[in-house]
PDB file of C-alpha atoms in Angstrom:
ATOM      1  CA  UNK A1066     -10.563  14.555   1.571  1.00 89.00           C
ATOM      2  CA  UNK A1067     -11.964  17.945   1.802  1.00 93.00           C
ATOM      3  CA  UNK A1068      -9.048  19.216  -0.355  1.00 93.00           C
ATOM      4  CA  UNK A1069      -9.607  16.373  -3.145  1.00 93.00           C
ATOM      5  CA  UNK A1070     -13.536  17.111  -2.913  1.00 93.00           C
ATOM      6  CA  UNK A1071     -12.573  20.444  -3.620  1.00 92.00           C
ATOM      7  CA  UNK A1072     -10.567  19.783  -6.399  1.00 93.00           C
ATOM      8  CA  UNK A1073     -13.126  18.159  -8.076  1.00 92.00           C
ATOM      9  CA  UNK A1074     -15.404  21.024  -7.902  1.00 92.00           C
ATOM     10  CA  UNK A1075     -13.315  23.717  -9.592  1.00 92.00           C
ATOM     11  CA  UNK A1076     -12.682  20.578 -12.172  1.00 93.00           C
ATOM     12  CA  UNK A1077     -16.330  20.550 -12.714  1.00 93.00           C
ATOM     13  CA  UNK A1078     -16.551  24.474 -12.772  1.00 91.00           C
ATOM     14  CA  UNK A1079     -13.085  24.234 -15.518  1.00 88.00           C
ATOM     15  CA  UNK A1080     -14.586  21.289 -17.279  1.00 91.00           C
ATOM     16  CA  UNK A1081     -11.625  19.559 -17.230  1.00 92.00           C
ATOM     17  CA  UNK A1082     -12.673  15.787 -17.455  1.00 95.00           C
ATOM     18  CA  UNK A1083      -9.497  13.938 -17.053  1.00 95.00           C
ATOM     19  CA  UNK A1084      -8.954  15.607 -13.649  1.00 95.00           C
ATOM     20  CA  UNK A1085     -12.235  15.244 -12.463  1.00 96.00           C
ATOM     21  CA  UNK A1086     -12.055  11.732 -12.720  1.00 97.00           C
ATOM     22  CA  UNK A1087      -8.594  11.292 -11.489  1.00 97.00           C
ATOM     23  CA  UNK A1088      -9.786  13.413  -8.453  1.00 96.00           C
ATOM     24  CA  UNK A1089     -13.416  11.667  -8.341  1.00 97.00           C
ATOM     25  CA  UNK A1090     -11.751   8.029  -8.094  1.00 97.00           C
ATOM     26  CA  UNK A1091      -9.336   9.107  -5.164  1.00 97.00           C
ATOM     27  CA  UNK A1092     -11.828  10.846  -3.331  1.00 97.00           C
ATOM     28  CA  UNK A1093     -13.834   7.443  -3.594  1.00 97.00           C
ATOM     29  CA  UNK A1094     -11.020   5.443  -2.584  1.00 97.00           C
ATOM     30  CA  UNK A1095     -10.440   7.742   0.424  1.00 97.00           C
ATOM     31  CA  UNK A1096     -13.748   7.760   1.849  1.00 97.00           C
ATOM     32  CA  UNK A1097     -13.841   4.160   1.439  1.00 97.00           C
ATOM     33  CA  UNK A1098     -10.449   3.623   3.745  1.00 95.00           C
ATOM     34  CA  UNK A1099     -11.981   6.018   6.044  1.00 95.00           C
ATOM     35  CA  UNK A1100     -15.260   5.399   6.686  1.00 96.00           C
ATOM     36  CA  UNK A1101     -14.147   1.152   6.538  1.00 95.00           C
ATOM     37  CA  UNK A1102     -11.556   1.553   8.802  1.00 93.00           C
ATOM     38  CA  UNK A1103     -13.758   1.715  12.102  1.00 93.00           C
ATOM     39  CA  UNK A1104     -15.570  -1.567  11.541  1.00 93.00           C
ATOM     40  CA  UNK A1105     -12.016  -3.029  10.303  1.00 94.00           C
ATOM     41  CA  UNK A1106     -10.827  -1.768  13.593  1.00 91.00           C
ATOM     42  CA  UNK A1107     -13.959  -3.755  15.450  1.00 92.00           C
ATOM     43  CA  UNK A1108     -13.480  -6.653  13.833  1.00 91.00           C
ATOM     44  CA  UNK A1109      -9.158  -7.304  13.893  1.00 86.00           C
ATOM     45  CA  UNK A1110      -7.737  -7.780  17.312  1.00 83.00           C
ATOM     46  CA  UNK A1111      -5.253  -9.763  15.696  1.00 79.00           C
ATOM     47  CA  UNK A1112      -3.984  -6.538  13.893  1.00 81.00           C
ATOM     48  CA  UNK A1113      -3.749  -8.101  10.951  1.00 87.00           C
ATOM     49  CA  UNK A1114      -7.246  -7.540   8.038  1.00 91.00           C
ATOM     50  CA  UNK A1115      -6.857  -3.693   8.729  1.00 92.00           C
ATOM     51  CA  UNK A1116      -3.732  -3.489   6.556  1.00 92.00           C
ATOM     52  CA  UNK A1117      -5.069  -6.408   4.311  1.00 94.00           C
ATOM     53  CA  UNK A1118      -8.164  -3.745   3.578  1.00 96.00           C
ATOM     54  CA  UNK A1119      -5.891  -1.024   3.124  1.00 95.00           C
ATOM     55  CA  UNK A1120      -3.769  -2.675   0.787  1.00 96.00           C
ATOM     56  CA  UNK A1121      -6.825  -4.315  -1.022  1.00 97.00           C
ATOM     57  CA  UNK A1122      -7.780  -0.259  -1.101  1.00 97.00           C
ATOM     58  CA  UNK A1123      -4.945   1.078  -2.863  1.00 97.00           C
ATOM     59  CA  UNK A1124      -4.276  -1.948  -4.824  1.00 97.00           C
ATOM     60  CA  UNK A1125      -7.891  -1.501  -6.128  1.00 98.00           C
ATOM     61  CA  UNK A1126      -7.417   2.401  -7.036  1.00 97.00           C
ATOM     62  CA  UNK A1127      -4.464   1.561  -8.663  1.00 97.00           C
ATOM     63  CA  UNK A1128      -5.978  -1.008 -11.184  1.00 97.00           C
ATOM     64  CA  UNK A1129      -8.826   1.858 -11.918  1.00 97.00           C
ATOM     65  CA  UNK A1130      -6.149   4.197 -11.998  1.00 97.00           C
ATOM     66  CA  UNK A1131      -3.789   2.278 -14.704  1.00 97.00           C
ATOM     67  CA  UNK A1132      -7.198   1.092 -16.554  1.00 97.00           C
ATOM     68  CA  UNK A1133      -8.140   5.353 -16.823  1.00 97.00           C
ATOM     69  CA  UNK A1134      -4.813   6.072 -18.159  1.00 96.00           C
ATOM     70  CA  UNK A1135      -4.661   3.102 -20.531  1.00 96.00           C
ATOM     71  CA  UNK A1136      -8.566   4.217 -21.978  1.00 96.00           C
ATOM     72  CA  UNK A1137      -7.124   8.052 -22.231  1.00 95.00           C
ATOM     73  CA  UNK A1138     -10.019   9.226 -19.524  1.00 96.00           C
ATOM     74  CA  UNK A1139      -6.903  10.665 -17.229  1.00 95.00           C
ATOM     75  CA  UNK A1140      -3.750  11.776 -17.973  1.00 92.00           C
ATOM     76  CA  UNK A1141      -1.466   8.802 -18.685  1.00 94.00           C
ATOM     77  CA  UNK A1142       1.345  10.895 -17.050  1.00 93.00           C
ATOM     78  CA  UNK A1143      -0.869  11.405 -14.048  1.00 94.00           C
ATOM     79  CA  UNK A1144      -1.695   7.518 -14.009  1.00 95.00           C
ATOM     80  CA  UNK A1145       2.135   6.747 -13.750  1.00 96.00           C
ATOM     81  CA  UNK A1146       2.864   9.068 -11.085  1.00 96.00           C
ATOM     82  CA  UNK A1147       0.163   8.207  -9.085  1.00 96.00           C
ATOM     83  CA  UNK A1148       1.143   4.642  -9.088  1.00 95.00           C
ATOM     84  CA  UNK A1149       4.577   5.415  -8.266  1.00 96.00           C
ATOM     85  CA  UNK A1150       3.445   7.446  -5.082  1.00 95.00           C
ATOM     86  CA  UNK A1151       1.497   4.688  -3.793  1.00 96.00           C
ATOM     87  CA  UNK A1152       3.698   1.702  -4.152  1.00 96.00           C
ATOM     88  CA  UNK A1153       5.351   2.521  -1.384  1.00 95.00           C
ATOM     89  CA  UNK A1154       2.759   2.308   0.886  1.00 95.00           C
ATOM     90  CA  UNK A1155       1.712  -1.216  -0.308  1.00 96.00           C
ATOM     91  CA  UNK A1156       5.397  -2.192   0.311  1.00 95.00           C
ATOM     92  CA  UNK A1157       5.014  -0.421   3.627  1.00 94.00           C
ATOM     93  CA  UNK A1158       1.926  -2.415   4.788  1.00 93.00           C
ATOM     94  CA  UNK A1159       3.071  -5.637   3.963  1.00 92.00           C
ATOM     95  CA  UNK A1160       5.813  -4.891   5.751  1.00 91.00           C
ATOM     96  CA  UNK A1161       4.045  -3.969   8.795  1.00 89.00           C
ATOM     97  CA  UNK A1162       2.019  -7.031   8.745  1.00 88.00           C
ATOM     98  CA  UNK A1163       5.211  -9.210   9.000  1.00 87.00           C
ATOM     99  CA  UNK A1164       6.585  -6.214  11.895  1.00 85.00           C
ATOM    100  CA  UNK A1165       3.745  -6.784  13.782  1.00 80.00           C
ATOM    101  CA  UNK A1166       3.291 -10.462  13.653  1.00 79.00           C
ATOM    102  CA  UNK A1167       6.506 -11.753  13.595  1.00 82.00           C
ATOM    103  CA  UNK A1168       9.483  -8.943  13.732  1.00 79.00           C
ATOM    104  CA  UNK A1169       8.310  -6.050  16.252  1.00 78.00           C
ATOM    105  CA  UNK A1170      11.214  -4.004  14.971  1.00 82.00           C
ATOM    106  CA  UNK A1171      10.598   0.065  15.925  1.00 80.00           C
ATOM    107  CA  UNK A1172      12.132   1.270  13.033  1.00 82.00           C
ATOM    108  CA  UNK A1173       9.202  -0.307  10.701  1.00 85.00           C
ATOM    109  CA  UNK A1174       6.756   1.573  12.809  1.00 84.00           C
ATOM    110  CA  UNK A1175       8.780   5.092  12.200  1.00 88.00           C
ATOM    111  CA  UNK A1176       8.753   4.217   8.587  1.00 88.00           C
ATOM    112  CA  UNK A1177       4.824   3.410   8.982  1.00 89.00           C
ATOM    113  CA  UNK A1178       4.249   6.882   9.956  1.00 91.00           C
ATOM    114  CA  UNK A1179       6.516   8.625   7.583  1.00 94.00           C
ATOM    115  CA  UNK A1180       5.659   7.223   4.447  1.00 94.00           C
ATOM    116  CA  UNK A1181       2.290   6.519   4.558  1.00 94.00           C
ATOM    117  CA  UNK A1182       1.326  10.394   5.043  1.00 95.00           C
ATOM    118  CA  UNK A1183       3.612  11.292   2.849  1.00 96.00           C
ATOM    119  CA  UNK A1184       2.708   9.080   0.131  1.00 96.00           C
ATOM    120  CA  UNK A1185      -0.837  10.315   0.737  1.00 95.00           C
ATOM    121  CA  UNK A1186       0.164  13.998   0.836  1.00 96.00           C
ATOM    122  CA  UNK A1187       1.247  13.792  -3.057  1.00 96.00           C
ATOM    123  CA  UNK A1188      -1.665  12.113  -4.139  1.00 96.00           C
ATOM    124  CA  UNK A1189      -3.815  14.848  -2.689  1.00 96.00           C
ATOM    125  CA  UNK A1190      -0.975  17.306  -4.701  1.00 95.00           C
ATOM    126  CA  UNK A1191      -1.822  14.878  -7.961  1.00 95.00           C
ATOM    127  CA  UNK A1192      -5.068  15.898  -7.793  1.00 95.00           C
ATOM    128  CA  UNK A1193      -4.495  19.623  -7.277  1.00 94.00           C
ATOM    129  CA  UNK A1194      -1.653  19.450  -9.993  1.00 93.00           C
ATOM    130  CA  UNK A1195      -3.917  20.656 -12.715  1.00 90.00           C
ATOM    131  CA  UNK A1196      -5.763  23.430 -11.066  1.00 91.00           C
ATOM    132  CA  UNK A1197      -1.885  24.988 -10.029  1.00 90.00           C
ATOM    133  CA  UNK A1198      -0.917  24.317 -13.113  1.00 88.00           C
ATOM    134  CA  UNK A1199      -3.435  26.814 -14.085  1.00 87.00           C
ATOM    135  CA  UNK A1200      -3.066  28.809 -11.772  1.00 89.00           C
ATOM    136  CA  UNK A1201       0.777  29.138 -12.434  1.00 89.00           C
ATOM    137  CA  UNK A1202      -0.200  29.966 -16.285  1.00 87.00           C
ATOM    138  CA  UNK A1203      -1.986  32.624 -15.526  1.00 86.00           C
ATOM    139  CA  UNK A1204       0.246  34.273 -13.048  1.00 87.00           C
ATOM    140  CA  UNK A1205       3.232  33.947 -16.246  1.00 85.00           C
ATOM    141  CA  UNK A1206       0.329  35.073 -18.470  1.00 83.00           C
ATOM    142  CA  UNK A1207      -0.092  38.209 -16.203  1.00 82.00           C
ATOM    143  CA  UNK A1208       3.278  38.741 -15.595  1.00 79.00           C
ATOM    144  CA  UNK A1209       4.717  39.232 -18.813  1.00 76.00           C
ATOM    145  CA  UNK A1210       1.926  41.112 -19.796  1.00 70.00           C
ATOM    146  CA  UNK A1211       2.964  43.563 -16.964  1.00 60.00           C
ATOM    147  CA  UNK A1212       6.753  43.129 -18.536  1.00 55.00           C
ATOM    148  CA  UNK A1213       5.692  44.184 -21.842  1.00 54.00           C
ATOM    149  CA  UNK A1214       4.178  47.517 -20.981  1.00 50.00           C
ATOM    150  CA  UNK A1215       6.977  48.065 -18.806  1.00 49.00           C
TER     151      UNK A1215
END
């Protein structure tokens, strides 16, 4: 989260809209999963709302996410990607409501703790893509300068 809030600071600083928003939304979405997850937590013994909540998270920030790329406030590219990166763990979670109700299977729970941080690892890169994408134009811009003179 630190990372994303970061993000949308040097967006701010760069004034580049689209990624502040992109980066704004997912930030949201984050601090709603973690700071909800505790009282989730208090109130499912069953094991069972915490992944409906999750799910009902990421499902949520990817309707706001498709509805920003459709409206051109982010990067439909961006939009696409992002949804792509979190289907998975939707898929995942309903999975591991059926594991843990019905299945108990221990590969499910490997999967569970592969993709999820994964998933959540390139949506954190999503919203640095723009800023290294910057940075990685100016490092050509400065490096065939160099060549030039050479």
């Amino acid at each position: 989260m630190i990372i994303i809030a970061l993000s949308a600071v040097v967006y701010i600083w760069y004034k580049d809209k689209p990624a502040l928003i992109f980066s704004v939304v997912t930030l949201i979405s984050f601090l709603i999963s973690y700071f909800g997850t505790p009282f989730i937590f208090d109130l499912d013994p069953g094991r069972v709302y915490r992944y409906v909540f999750w799910i009902t998270n990421d499902v949520a920030w990817m309707a706001i996410i498709a509805y920003l790329g459709i409206k051109d406030k982010i990067s439909i590219n961006v939009s696409i990607v992002a949804q792509i990166c979190v289907i998975p763990i939707v898929l995942i979670q309903l999975l591991r409501i059926v594991d843990i109700q019905i299945l108990d299977i221990p590969f499910i729970t490997l999967l569970y703790k592969t993709i999820i941080p994964l998933s959540n690892t390139l949506i954190v890169l999503l919203c640095l893509w723009p800023f290294l994408s910057y940075l990685i134009e100016r490092v050509k811009l400065l490096f065939f300068k160099m060549s030039d003179v050479v």
